[in-house]
Structures are given as C-alpha cells and as structure tokens.
mmCIF file of C-alpha atoms in Angstrom:
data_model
loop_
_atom_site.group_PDB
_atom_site.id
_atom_site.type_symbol
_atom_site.label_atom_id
_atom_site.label_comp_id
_atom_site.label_asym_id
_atom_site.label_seq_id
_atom_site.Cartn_x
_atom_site.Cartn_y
_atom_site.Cartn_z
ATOM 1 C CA UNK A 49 16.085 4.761 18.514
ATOM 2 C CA UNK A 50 15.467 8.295 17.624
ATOM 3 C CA UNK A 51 12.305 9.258 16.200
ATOM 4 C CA UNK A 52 12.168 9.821 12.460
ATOM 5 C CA UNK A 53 10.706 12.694 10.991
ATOM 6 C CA UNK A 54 6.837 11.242 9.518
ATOM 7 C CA UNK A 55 7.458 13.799 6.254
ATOM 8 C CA UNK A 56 10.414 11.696 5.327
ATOM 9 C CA UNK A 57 8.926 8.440 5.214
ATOM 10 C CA UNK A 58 5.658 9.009 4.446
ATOM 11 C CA UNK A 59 5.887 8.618 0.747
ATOM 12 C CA UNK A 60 7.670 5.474 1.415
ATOM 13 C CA UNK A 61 5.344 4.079 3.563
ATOM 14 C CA UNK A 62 2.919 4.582 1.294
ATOM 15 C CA UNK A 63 4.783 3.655 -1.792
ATOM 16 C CA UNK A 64 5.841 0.479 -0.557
ATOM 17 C CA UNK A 65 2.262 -0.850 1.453
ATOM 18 C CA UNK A 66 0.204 0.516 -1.194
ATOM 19 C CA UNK A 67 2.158 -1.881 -3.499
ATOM 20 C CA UNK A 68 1.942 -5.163 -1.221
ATOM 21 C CA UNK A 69 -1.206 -5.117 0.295
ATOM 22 C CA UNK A 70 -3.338 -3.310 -2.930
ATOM 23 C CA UNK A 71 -4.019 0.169 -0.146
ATOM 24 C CA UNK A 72 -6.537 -1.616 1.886
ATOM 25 C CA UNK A 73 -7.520 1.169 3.926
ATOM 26 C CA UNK A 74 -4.251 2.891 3.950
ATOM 27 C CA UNK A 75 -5.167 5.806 2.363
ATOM 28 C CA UNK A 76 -7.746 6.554 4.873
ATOM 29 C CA UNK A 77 -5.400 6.458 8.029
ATOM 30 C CA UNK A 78 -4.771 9.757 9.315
ATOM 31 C CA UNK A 79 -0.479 9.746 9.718
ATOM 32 C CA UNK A 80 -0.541 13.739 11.389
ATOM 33 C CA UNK A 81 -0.403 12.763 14.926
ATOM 34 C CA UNK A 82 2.167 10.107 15.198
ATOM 35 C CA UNK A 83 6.185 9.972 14.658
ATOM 36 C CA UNK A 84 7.776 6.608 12.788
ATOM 37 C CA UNK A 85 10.703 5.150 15.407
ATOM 38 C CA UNK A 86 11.656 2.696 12.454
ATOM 39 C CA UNK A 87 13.091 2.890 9.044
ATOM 40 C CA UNK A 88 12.037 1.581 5.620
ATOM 41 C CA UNK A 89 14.751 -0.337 5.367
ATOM 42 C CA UNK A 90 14.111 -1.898 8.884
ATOM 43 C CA UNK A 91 10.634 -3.482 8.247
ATOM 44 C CA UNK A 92 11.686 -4.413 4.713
ATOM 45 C CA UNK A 93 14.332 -6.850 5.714
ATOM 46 C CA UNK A 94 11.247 -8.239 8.110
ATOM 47 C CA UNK A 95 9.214 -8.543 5.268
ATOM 48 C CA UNK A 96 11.533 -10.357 3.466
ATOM 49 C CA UNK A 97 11.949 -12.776 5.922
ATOM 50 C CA UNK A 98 8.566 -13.555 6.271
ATOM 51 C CA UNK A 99 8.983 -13.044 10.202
ATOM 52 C CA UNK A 100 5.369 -10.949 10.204
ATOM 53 C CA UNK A 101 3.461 -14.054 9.298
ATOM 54 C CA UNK A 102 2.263 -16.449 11.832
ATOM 55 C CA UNK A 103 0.292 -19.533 10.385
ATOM 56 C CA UNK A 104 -3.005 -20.651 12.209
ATOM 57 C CA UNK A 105 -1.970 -24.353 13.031
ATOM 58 C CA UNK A 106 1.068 -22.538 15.158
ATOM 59 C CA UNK A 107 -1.399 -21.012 17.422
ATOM 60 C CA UNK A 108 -3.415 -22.372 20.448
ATOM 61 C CA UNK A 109 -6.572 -20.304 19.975
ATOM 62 C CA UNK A 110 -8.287 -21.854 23.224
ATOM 63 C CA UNK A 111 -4.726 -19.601 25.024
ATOM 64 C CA UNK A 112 -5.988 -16.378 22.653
ATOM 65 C CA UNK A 113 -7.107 -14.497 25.733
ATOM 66 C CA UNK A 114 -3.411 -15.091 27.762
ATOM 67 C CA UNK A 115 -0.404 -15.492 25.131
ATOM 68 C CA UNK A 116 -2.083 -13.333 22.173
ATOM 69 C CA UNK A 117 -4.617 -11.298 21.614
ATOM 70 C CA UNK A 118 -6.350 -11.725 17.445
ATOM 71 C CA UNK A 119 -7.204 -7.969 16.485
ATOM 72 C CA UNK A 120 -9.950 -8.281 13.345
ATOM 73 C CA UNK A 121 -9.568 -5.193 11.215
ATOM 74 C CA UNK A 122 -12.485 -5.761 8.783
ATOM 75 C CA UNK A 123 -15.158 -3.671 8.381
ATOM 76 C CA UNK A 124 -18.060 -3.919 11.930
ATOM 77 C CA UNK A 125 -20.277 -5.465 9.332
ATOM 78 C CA UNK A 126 -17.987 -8.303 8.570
ATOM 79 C CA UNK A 127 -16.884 -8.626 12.182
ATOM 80 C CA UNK A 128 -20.162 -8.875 13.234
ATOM 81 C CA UNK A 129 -21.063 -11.864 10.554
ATOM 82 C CA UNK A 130 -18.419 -13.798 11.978
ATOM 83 C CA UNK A 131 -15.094 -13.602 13.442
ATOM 84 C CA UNK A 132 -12.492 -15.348 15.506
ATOM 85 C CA UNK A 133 -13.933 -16.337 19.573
ATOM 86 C CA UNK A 134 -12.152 -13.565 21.687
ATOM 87 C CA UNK A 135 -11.275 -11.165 18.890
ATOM 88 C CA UNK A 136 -10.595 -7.535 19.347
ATOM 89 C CA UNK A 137 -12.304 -5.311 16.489
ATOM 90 C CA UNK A 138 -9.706 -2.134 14.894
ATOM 91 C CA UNK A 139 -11.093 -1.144 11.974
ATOM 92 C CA UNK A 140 -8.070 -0.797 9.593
ATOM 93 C CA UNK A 141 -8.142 3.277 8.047
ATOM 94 C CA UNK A 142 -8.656 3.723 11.876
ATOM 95 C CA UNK A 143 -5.636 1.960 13.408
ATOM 96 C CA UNK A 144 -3.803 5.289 13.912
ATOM 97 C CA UNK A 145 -6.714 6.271 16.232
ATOM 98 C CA UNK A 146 -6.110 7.153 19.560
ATOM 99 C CA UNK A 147 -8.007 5.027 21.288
ATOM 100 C CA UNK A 148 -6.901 2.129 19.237
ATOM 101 C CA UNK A 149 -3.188 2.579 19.833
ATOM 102 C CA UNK A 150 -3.598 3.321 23.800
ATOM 103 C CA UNK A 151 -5.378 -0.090 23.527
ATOM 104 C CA UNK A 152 -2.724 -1.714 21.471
ATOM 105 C CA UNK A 153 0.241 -0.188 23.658
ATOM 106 C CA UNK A 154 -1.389 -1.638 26.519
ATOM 107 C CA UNK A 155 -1.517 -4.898 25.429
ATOM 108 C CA UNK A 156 2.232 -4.876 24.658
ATOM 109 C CA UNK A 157 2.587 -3.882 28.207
ATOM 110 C CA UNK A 158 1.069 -6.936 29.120
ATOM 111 C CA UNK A 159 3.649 -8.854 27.215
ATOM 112 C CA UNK A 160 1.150 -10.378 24.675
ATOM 113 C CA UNK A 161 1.698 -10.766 21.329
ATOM 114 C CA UNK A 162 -0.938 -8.973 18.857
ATOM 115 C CA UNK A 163 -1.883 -11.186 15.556
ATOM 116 C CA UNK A 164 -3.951 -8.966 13.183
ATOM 117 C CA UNK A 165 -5.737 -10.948 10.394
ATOM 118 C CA UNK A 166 -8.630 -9.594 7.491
ATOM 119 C CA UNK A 167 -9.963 -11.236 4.755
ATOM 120 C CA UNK A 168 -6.620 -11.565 3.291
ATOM 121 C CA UNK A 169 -2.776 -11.406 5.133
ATOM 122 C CA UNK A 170 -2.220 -8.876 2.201
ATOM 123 C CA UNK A 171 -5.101 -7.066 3.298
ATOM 124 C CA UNK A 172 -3.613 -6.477 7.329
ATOM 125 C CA UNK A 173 -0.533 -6.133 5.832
ATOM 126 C CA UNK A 174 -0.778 -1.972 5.501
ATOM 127 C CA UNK A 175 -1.889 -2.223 9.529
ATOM 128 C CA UNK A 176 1.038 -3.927 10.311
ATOM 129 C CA UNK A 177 3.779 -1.902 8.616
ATOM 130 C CA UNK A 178 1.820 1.209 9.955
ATOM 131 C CA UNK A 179 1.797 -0.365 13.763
ATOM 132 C CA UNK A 180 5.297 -1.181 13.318
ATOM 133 C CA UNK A 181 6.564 1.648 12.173
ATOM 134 C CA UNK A 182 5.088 3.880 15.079
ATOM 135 C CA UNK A 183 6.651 1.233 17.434
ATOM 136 C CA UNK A 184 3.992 -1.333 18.259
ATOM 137 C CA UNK A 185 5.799 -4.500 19.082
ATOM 138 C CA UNK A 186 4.860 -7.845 18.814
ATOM 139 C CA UNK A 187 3.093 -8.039 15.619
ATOM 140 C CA UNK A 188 2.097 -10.532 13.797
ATOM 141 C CA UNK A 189 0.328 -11.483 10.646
ATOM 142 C CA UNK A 190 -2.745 -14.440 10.648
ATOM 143 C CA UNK A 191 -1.273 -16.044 7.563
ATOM 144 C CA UNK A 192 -5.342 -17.012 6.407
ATOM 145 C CA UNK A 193 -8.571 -16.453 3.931
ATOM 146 C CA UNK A 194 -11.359 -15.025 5.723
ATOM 147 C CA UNK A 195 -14.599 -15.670 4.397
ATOM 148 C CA UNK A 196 -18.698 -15.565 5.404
ATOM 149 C CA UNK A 197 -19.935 -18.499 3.229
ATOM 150 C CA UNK A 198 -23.046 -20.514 3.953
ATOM 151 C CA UNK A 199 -23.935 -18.770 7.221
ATOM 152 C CA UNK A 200 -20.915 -19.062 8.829
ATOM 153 C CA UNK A 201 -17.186 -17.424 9.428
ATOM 154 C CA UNK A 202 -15.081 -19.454 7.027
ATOM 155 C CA UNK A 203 -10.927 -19.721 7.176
ATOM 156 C CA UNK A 204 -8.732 -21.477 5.046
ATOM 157 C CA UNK A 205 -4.672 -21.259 5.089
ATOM 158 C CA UNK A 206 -2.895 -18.745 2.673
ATOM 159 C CA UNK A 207 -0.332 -19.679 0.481
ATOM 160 C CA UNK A 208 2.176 -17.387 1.600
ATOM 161 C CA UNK A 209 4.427 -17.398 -1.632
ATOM 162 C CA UNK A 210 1.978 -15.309 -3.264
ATOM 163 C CA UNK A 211 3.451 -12.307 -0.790
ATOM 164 C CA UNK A 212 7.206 -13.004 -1.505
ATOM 165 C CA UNK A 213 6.181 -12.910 -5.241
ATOM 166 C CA UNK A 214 4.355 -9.634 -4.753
ATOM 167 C CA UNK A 215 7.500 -8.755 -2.520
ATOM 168 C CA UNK A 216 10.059 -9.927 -4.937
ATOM 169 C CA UNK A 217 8.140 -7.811 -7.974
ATOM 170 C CA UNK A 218 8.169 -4.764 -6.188
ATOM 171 C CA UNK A 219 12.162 -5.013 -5.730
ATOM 172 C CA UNK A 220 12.252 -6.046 -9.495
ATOM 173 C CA UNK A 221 10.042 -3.322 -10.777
ATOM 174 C CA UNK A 222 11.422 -0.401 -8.692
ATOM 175 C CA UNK A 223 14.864 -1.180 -10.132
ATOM 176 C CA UNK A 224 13.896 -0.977 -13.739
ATOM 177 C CA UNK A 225 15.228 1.924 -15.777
ATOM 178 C CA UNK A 226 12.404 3.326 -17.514
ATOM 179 C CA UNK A 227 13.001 4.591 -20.935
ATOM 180 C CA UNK A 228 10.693 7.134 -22.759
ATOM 181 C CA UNK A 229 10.851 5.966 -26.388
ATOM 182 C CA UNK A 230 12.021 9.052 -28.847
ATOM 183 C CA UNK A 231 9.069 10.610 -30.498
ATOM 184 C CA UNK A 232 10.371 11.206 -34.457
ATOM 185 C CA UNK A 233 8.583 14.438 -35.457
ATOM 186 C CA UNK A 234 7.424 14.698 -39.041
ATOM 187 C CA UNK A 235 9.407 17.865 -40.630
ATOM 188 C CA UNK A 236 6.804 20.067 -42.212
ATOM 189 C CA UNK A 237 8.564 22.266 -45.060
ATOM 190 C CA UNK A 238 6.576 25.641 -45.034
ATOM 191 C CA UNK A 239 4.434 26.318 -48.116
ATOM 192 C CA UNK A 240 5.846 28.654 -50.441
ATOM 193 C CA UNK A 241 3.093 30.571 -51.498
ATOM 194 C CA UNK A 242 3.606 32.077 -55.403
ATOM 195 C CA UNK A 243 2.101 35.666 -55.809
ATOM 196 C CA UNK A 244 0.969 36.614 -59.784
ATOM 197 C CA UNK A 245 3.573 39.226 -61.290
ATOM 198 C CA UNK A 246 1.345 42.010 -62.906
ATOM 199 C CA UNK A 247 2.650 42.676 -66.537
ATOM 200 C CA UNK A 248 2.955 46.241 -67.046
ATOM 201 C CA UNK A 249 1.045 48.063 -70.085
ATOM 202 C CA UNK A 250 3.005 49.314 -72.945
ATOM 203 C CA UNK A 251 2.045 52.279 -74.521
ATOM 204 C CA UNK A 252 2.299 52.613 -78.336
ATOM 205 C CA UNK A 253 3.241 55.904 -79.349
ATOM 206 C CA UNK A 254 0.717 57.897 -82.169
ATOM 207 C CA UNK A 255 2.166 59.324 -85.204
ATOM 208 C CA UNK A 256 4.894 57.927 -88.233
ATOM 209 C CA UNK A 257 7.572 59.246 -90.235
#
C-alpha cells in the first residue's frame, strides 16, 4: 500500500484515539519521523470488530517467549512493581522511538505476535492504533486490569463492552448536527434627549399717545 501523507491523518488519529483510550500518552508521541501505510477507515472497521483484543485465558503465557512476545507500556515505575514474567518494557508517549520500533519490527520478522497491555486495554489502545498505523503487524490488545495491590502485580479480565460502548458513542456523537441556539438581542431605542427652548425677551416700547 502506498504510504499516506502523516499531515492528513494526523488530526484523525488523534481525534479518534484521544476519544477511545482518554490520550494516554498520545499526546506525548513524537509523529515527525514516521509515514502512516494505513487509513482511518482501515483500523476503524478493526476496531469495530473487536479483532485488536486478545483475552488472557486465550494465551499460553508459559509459550510468551516463542509464539508472542507481552510489551508493558506503563510507566518504569509501574513495570518495575510488577509486571507480566518475560515482558518487554515500551513506555507508551515513546512507542514512536527509534529504538522501540527497530525492536518491534524485528520481532514481526520473527513471526511473533506482539500483545501490548497497561493498566487498562483503553489505556494501550492509543499504542496500538499508532503501531498499526505505521505498519506494525501482529498486534494485539491484553483485554485486562492491571493493578499493584497488596504487594503484588494484580490482573483481572476486562469487560470488553465498555470499549464498543465508548466505540459506538464516538460514531453517535460525531454524527450529531450541532445547533447554536439563536441569541434574541434586546432592541435598545436610543434616548431622545429634550434640550430647553430659550424664550426670547420682549421689549416694551417707552412713550403713549
């Protein structure tokens, strides 16, 4: 596919993952070096399918390190509280790096699949429509809650038709006509202001018959 010029879908991109995912780390990621090979309308009908999301019982995680490789994009503070055994760490405003994308390219080369997960699939959600769009294949959502609770790294299944009602509201909202209720404007008659008419003096002429 030819590549698509990045000033024509960047305010799409941004529009539309700043919406799903709440801009976890988007706005940080630095778009000037890279060129999109896929179109909005591509990754939307993926999104809508739900064919991003991969759900943790559906994974062997003992096979991580052959079939799939779990990329944590959480902050190295998080990360380093807890995370999943063999787990790459990308920090997410940094996934346009280019270290991190010479890493990720040569893991596709290697015919692995790449599952990114953060506290939150809505939160790896801007990572993945980035990756995707600048051609990364094989990507895949962790469809769970991340959590450090009582000393340890905590994860819990998401309920994944919270994202096809955020999904669905986007699509509802952005085809709403917007109307601008008419502002009625008081009519202010000018004030006529009434100047004094001097009376003029009227002189009595001296003398009689």
């Amino acid at each position: 596919m030819n590549e698509i010029n990045l000033s024509k879908l960047l305010s799409g991109i941004l529009i539309v993952a700043i919406i799903l995912v709440g801009s976890y780390g988007l706005i940080s990621i630095d778009f000037s070096a890279e060129k999109f090979q896929k179109s909005p309308a591509e990754i939307h009908q993926q999104l809508l399918k739900n064919e991003h999301l991969i759900n943790i019982e559906d994974i062997n995680l003992k096979d991580s390190i052959n079939e799939f490789v779990l990329v944590d994009l959480r902050t190295k503070s998080d990360f380093d509280k807890g995370h999943f055994d063999n787990a790459l760490h990308l920090y997410a405003p940094n996934i346009l790096d280019k270290e991190y994308l010479n890493i990720l390219k040569k893991i596709n080369k290697e015919d692995k699949s790449i599952i990114l997960y953060s506290h939150t699939p809505q939160d790896a959600m801007s990572s993945w429509y980035v990756l995707n769009s600048v051609g990364i294949e094989n990507l895949k959502v962790l469809n769970v809650n991340t959590i450090f609770y009582n000393n340890s790294f905590n994860v819990t299944p998401f309920n994944t038709e919270i994202l096809k009602t955020d999904i669905a509201q986007f699509i509802k909202e952005s085809n709403k006509v917007k109307t601008v209720p008419e502002v009625i404007k008081p009519i202010i008659k000018p004030v006529q202001i009434v100047k004094p008419v001097k009376k003029e003096k009227v002189e009595v002429e001296e003398g009689g018959c």
